Structure formats: structure tokens, C-alpha cells
Amino acid sequence: MTENGFRAEEIDTSRPHPARIYDYLLGGKNNYEVDREAGDRLAAAAPEVWSGVRANRDFLRRAVRYVVGSGIRQILDIGTGLPSSPNVHEIARELAPDVRVAYVDNDPIVNTYANVLLRGSDATSIALADLRDPRAILDHPDVREVIDFDEPVALLLVAIVHFLTEAEEPERVLATLRDGLPAGSFLVLSHATGDFADRSAAQAVYDNATATLNLRSRAEVERLFDGFTLVEPGLAEVPFWRPDAPPRTRPGNIGYYGGVARKTG
């Protein structure tokens, strides 16, 4: 039994995990051979994945700065993945040192690494939980330790909802999370799409992973923002969402949509 309450044998290293594949594609070292092999197959099927994950990470940075600049002082980051500096709390606290952040992931390895990173901080926490059970996330004591749901929250779902199948009802999951947030809260969401190219071979890489990849169209991603009001420029390809400088890519070259929206009622 580890200090986090799960057994070592519960860590599945026989199949690639989305968080560890993503870590590999970002140049991280917290992954296994099975994850690196999956990442290489993914890049062979969709070569733009290398620039895509970085564009998605850059979108995360800009979105966090936007919500903190809009007055948000607490962030719930679901599907956080393995720590990759700058992490969300580091980005947020460059603007406001009092921001509180709760990280959530379903991979025990993420939980272990994040606990080491966050040790000694009362303003950050890490919860081992799964997006498929949103109510458990909202009620999780490690989330409640730093998040006050009577005050506005920025909910981060960055490159995670596309790992929910239709049978797992992503719109229901989003509705449960939305209903747990007070008015003035924000949703930051990015999602992989096949709108610009046939990505069936890339999807197949995840068939043996711990979660499958489920690409969605622009209209399907927009529905995930139901109950929120998108801020300008609305749902956009991630390099084109409030870029700090003119994007170095052309439209349709990065297979991620991203948006930030506010709950007004």
C-alpha cells in the first residue's frame, strides 16, 4: 500500500495511459515504454500531434491567465495529467498569489508525482478521482479542502473530455459539474476533433489504452458548453484563441478546439 491509499499493483503499466502518452509528447520523462510506443504510433498516424499538444498547452496557459485576470481565485483542474512546468498553480500565481488549485486525475502515478510536487502547500491539493463520476469529484474531501463552491470557480477540462465515450454521456458529466458551480464560474475546455482530416488511425492507437479517443465535431464540442456563455472569440482552434502573437500555423492544421465560457446564472 502506498501513502496515497492504493496498492502498487493497481498502477496499470501494461497498457498506455492518456496522461503518460501526453507527457511523452510534451517531452516529459514520467512515462513507460508502452506509452512511448503509443505516442510514436500516434505521431506516425497524425504527425501534427507534436505541435498539437504544445498548442493545447499554450491554450491552457492563456486561458488560466484570462480567468485569473477576470477575478477567479480558485481552480478545479480535472484530468490534470503529469506535472509539466509551468503547472496551473504556477501560471495562476504569477498574476494572483492567493489562487487555490485542486488537481484531479484518475491515474495513481499522476497522484504520486503531484503529491510530491505539492507537498507542504495548503492552497493546492490532488484528488485521485475519475471524470466519469463527476459527483464524486465535487464531493471529494481533497477537492473541498481548497475549493469553496459558494464562490466562483474556474473548471478546467483541457484535453480530457475526448476520452469519454458517448455511452459515458459527456453532456451529462458536464451538466453535473456545471450545476455544482456558482454563477460567475468559468469553464475552460479543449477537445480533439477530426473535422480537418481523417484521424481514424490516430484513434485506433488508443483502442488498447486505458481510455479510448473520441473525436467530436465543432457542433458536438459546442454542446458541451451548454449553460455557459462563451467569451470572445468563442470556440476556436486552440492556436487562434486569444493568441499572444500571430500563430505560426494555418487554420485546420491543429486538431483541437478550445474555448472559455462563463456561467451567468
Coordinates of C-alpha atoms in Angstrom, one line a residue:
M1 CA 0.0 0.0 0.0
T2 CA 1.4 3.4 -0.9
E3 CA 1.0 6.6 1.2
N4 CA -1.9 7.6 -1.1
G5 CA -4.0 4.7 -0.2
F6 CA -3.8 2.5 -3.3
R7 CA -1.8 -0.7 -3.9
A8 CA 1.2 -0.7 -6.2
E9 CA -0.4 -3.4 -8.3
E10 CA -3.3 -1.1 -9.1
I11 CA -1.0 1.0 -11.2
D12 CA -1.6 -0.4 -14.7
T13 CA 1.7 -0.2 -16.7
S14 CA 0.7 -2.9 -19.2
R15 CA -1.4 -0.5 -21.3
P16 CA -0.7 3.1 -22.4
H17 CA -2.4 5.8 -20.3
P18 CA -3.5 9.1 -22.0
A19 CA -1.8 11.2 -19.3
R20 CA 1.5 9.4 -19.8
I21 CA 1.3 9.5 -23.6
Y22 CA 0.6 13.2 -23.3
D23 CA 3.7 13.6 -21.0
Y24 CA 5.8 11.8 -23.6
L25 CA 4.6 14.0 -26.4
L26 CA 5.4 17.1 -24.3
G27 CA 8.9 15.8 -23.8
G28 CA 8.4 14.6 -20.3
K29 CA 10.1 11.6 -18.6
N30 CA 7.3 10.3 -16.4
N31 CA 6.1 7.5 -18.8
Y32 CA 6.7 3.9 -19.7
E33 CA 7.9 2.1 -22.9
V34 CA 4.3 1.2 -23.6
D35 CA 3.3 4.9 -23.5
R36 CA 6.3 5.9 -25.7
E37 CA 5.4 3.3 -28.3
A38 CA 1.8 4.5 -28.3
G39 CA 3.0 8.1 -28.7
D40 CA 5.2 7.2 -31.7
R41 CA 2.3 5.3 -33.4
L42 CA 0.1 8.3 -32.8
A43 CA 2.7 10.7 -34.3
A44 CA 3.1 8.4 -37.3
A45 CA -0.7 8.4 -37.9
A46 CA -1.1 12.2 -37.2
P47 CA 2.3 14.0 -37.4
E48 CA 0.8 17.3 -36.3
V49 CA 0.3 15.8 -32.8
W50 CA 3.7 17.1 -31.7
S51 CA 2.7 20.7 -32.4
G52 CA -0.9 20.0 -31.4
V53 CA -0.1 19.1 -27.8
R54 CA 2.1 22.1 -27.4
A55 CA -0.6 24.4 -28.9
N56 CA -3.0 22.9 -26.5
R57 CA -0.7 23.5 -23.6
D58 CA -0.2 27.1 -24.7
F59 CA -4.0 27.5 -24.8
L60 CA -4.1 26.3 -21.2
R61 CA -1.7 29.0 -20.2
R62 CA -3.6 31.8 -21.9
A63 CA -6.9 30.6 -20.6
V64 CA -5.7 30.4 -17.0
R65 CA -4.3 33.9 -17.2
Y66 CA -7.6 35.0 -18.6
V67 CA -9.8 33.6 -15.8
V68 CA -7.4 34.7 -13.1
G69 CA -7.4 38.2 -14.7
S70 CA -11.2 38.1 -14.6
G71 CA -11.1 37.7 -10.8
I72 CA -11.1 33.9 -10.3
R73 CA -9.2 32.8 -7.3
Q74 CA -9.9 29.0 -7.2
I75 CA -9.4 26.5 -10.0
L76 CA -10.5 22.9 -10.3
D77 CA -8.3 21.1 -12.9
I78 CA -9.8 17.7 -13.9
G79 CA -7.6 15.4 -15.9
T80 CA -4.5 17.4 -14.9
G81 CA -2.0 14.8 -16.2
L82 CA 1.6 14.5 -15.1
P83 CA 3.2 17.7 -13.7
S84 CA 4.7 19.8 -16.5
S85 CA 6.1 23.2 -15.6
P86 CA 4.7 25.7 -15.6
N87 CA 1.8 24.0 -13.9
V88 CA -1.6 25.6 -13.5
H89 CA -0.9 26.9 -10.0
E90 CA 2.4 28.4 -11.1
I91 CA 0.7 30.1 -14.1
A92 CA -2.1 31.4 -11.9
R93 CA 0.0 32.7 -9.1
E94 CA 2.1 34.8 -11.4
L95 CA -1.0 37.0 -11.5
A96 CA -2.5 36.4 -8.1
P97 CA -0.5 34.6 -5.3
D98 CA -3.7 33.7 -3.4
V99 CA -5.2 31.4 -6.1
R100 CA -6.1 27.9 -4.8
V101 CA -6.0 24.9 -7.1
A102 CA -7.4 21.4 -6.8
Y103 CA -6.0 18.9 -9.3
V104 CA -7.9 15.7 -10.2
D105 CA -6.7 12.7 -12.2
N106 CA -7.6 9.0 -12.3
D107 CA -4.0 7.8 -12.7
P108 CA -2.3 6.8 -9.4
I109 CA 1.0 7.7 -10.9
V110 CA -0.2 11.2 -11.6
N111 CA -1.4 11.3 -8.0
T112 CA 2.0 10.3 -6.7
Y113 CA 4.0 12.8 -8.7
A114 CA 1.6 15.6 -8.0
N115 CA 1.7 14.9 -4.3
V116 CA 5.4 15.2 -4.2
L117 CA 5.2 18.5 -6.2
L118 CA 2.5 20.0 -4.0
R119 CA 3.8 18.8 -0.6
G120 CA 3.6 21.5 2.0
S121 CA 1.1 23.7 0.2
D122 CA -2.2 24.4 1.9
A123 CA -3.5 26.2 -1.3
T124 CA -3.2 23.2 -3.6
S125 CA -4.4 19.6 -3.5
I126 CA -4.5 16.5 -5.6
A127 CA -7.5 14.1 -5.7
L128 CA -7.5 10.6 -7.2
A129 CA -10.9 10.5 -9.0
D130 CA -12.4 9.9 -12.4
L131 CA -14.3 12.4 -14.7
R132 CA -16.8 9.6 -15.3
D133 CA -18.1 10.2 -11.7
P134 CA -18.4 14.0 -11.6
R135 CA -20.4 14.0 -8.3
A136 CA -17.6 12.2 -6.6
I137 CA -15.2 14.8 -7.7
L138 CA -17.4 17.7 -6.4
D139 CA -17.7 15.9 -3.1
H140 CA -14.1 14.7 -2.8
P141 CA -12.6 15.8 0.5
D142 CA -9.3 16.7 -1.2
V143 CA -11.2 19.0 -3.6
R144 CA -13.3 20.5 -0.8
E145 CA -10.1 21.1 1.2
V146 CA -9.2 24.0 -1.2
I147 CA -12.3 24.8 -3.2
D148 CA -15.3 26.7 -1.8
F149 CA -18.2 26.0 -4.2
D150 CA -20.1 29.1 -2.8
E151 CA -17.5 31.2 -4.7
P152 CA -16.8 31.3 -8.4
V153 CA -14.5 28.5 -9.7
A154 CA -12.6 28.0 -13.0
L155 CA -13.3 24.4 -14.1
L156 CA -10.5 23.2 -16.4
L157 CA -11.3 20.3 -18.7
V158 CA -8.3 20.5 -21.0
A159 CA -7.8 17.6 -23.5
I160 CA -9.8 15.2 -21.3
V161 CA -13.5 15.1 -22.4
H162 CA -12.5 13.4 -25.7
F163 CA -11.6 10.3 -23.6
L164 CA -15.3 9.9 -22.7
T165 CA -17.4 7.7 -25.0
E166 CA -20.9 8.6 -25.9
A167 CA -22.1 5.8 -23.6
E168 CA -20.4 7.6 -20.8
E169 CA -22.6 10.6 -21.5
P170 CA -20.2 13.6 -21.7
E171 CA -23.0 16.1 -21.8
R172 CA -24.4 14.6 -18.5
V173 CA -21.0 14.8 -16.9
L174 CA -20.6 18.4 -18.0
A175 CA -24.1 19.3 -16.7
T176 CA -23.4 17.7 -13.3
L177 CA -20.2 19.7 -13.0
R178 CA -21.8 22.9 -14.2
D179 CA -24.7 22.6 -11.7
G180 CA -22.2 22.3 -8.9
L181 CA -20.6 25.7 -9.8
P182 CA -22.0 29.1 -8.7
A183 CA -22.7 32.0 -11.1
G184 CA -19.6 33.8 -12.2
S185 CA -17.7 30.5 -12.6
F186 CA -15.8 29.6 -15.8
L187 CA -15.4 26.5 -18.0
V188 CA -12.1 26.1 -19.8
L189 CA -12.3 23.2 -22.3
S190 CA -10.3 21.9 -25.2
H191 CA -11.2 18.8 -27.3
A192 CA -9.7 16.8 -30.1
T193 CA -11.5 16.8 -33.4
G194 CA -11.5 15.0 -36.8
D195 CA -13.0 18.0 -38.6
F196 CA -9.9 18.7 -40.6
A197 CA -8.6 15.3 -41.5
D198 CA -9.3 11.6 -41.2
R199 CA -7.9 10.6 -37.9
S200 CA -9.3 7.1 -37.6
A201 CA -5.7 5.7 -37.5
A202 CA -4.9 8.1 -34.6
Q203 CA -8.0 7.0 -32.8
A204 CA -7.0 3.3 -33.2
V205 CA -3.8 3.9 -31.2
Y206 CA -6.0 4.4 -28.1
D207 CA -8.0 1.2 -28.6
N208 CA -5.7 -0.7 -26.2
A209 CA -5.2 2.3 -23.9
T210 CA -6.9 2.8 -20.6
A211 CA -9.3 5.2 -22.3
T212 CA -10.4 5.5 -26.0
L213 CA -10.1 8.6 -28.1
N214 CA -13.5 10.0 -29.2
L215 CA -13.1 12.8 -31.7
R216 CA -16.1 15.3 -32.0
S217 CA -17.2 17.9 -34.4
R218 CA -17.3 21.6 -33.7
A219 CA -21.1 21.4 -33.1
E220 CA -20.7 18.5 -30.7
V221 CA -17.9 20.3 -28.7
E222 CA -20.1 23.5 -28.6
R223 CA -22.9 21.5 -26.9
L224 CA -20.5 20.7 -24.0
F225 CA -20.7 24.4 -23.2
D226 CA -24.5 24.3 -22.6
G227 CA -25.4 26.5 -19.7
F228 CA -22.3 28.7 -20.2
T229 CA -21.7 31.8 -22.3
L230 CA -18.6 31.6 -24.5
V231 CA -16.3 34.6 -24.3
E232 CA -14.7 36.0 -27.4
P233 CA -13.6 34.6 -29.8
G234 CA -15.9 31.7 -28.9
L235 CA -14.9 28.1 -29.7
A236 CA -11.8 28.3 -31.8
E237 CA -8.9 26.1 -32.9
V238 CA -6.6 26.4 -29.9
P239 CA -3.8 28.4 -31.6
F240 CA -6.3 31.0 -32.5
W241 CA -7.9 31.5 -29.1
R242 CA -6.6 34.9 -27.9
P243 CA -3.0 34.3 -29.2
D244 CA -0.2 36.2 -27.6
A245 CA 1.4 36.6 -31.1
P246 CA 0.3 35.6 -34.7
P247 CA 0.0 31.8 -34.8
R248 CA 2.7 30.0 -36.7
T249 CA 0.2 27.6 -38.2
R250 CA -2.6 27.8 -40.6
P251 CA -6.3 27.1 -39.8
G252 CA -7.1 23.4 -39.9
N253 CA -3.6 22.3 -39.0
I254 CA -4.1 21.6 -35.3
G255 CA -6.8 19.2 -34.4
Y256 CA -8.0 20.8 -31.1
Y257 CA -10.9 23.1 -30.4
G258 CA -10.8 25.3 -27.3
G259 CA -12.9 27.8 -25.6
V260 CA -13.6 29.6 -22.3
A261 CA -17.1 30.3 -21.1
R262 CA -18.8 31.9 -18.1
K263 CA -21.7 30.7 -16.1
T264 CA -24.0 33.7 -15.7
G265 CA -27.0 32.1 -14.0

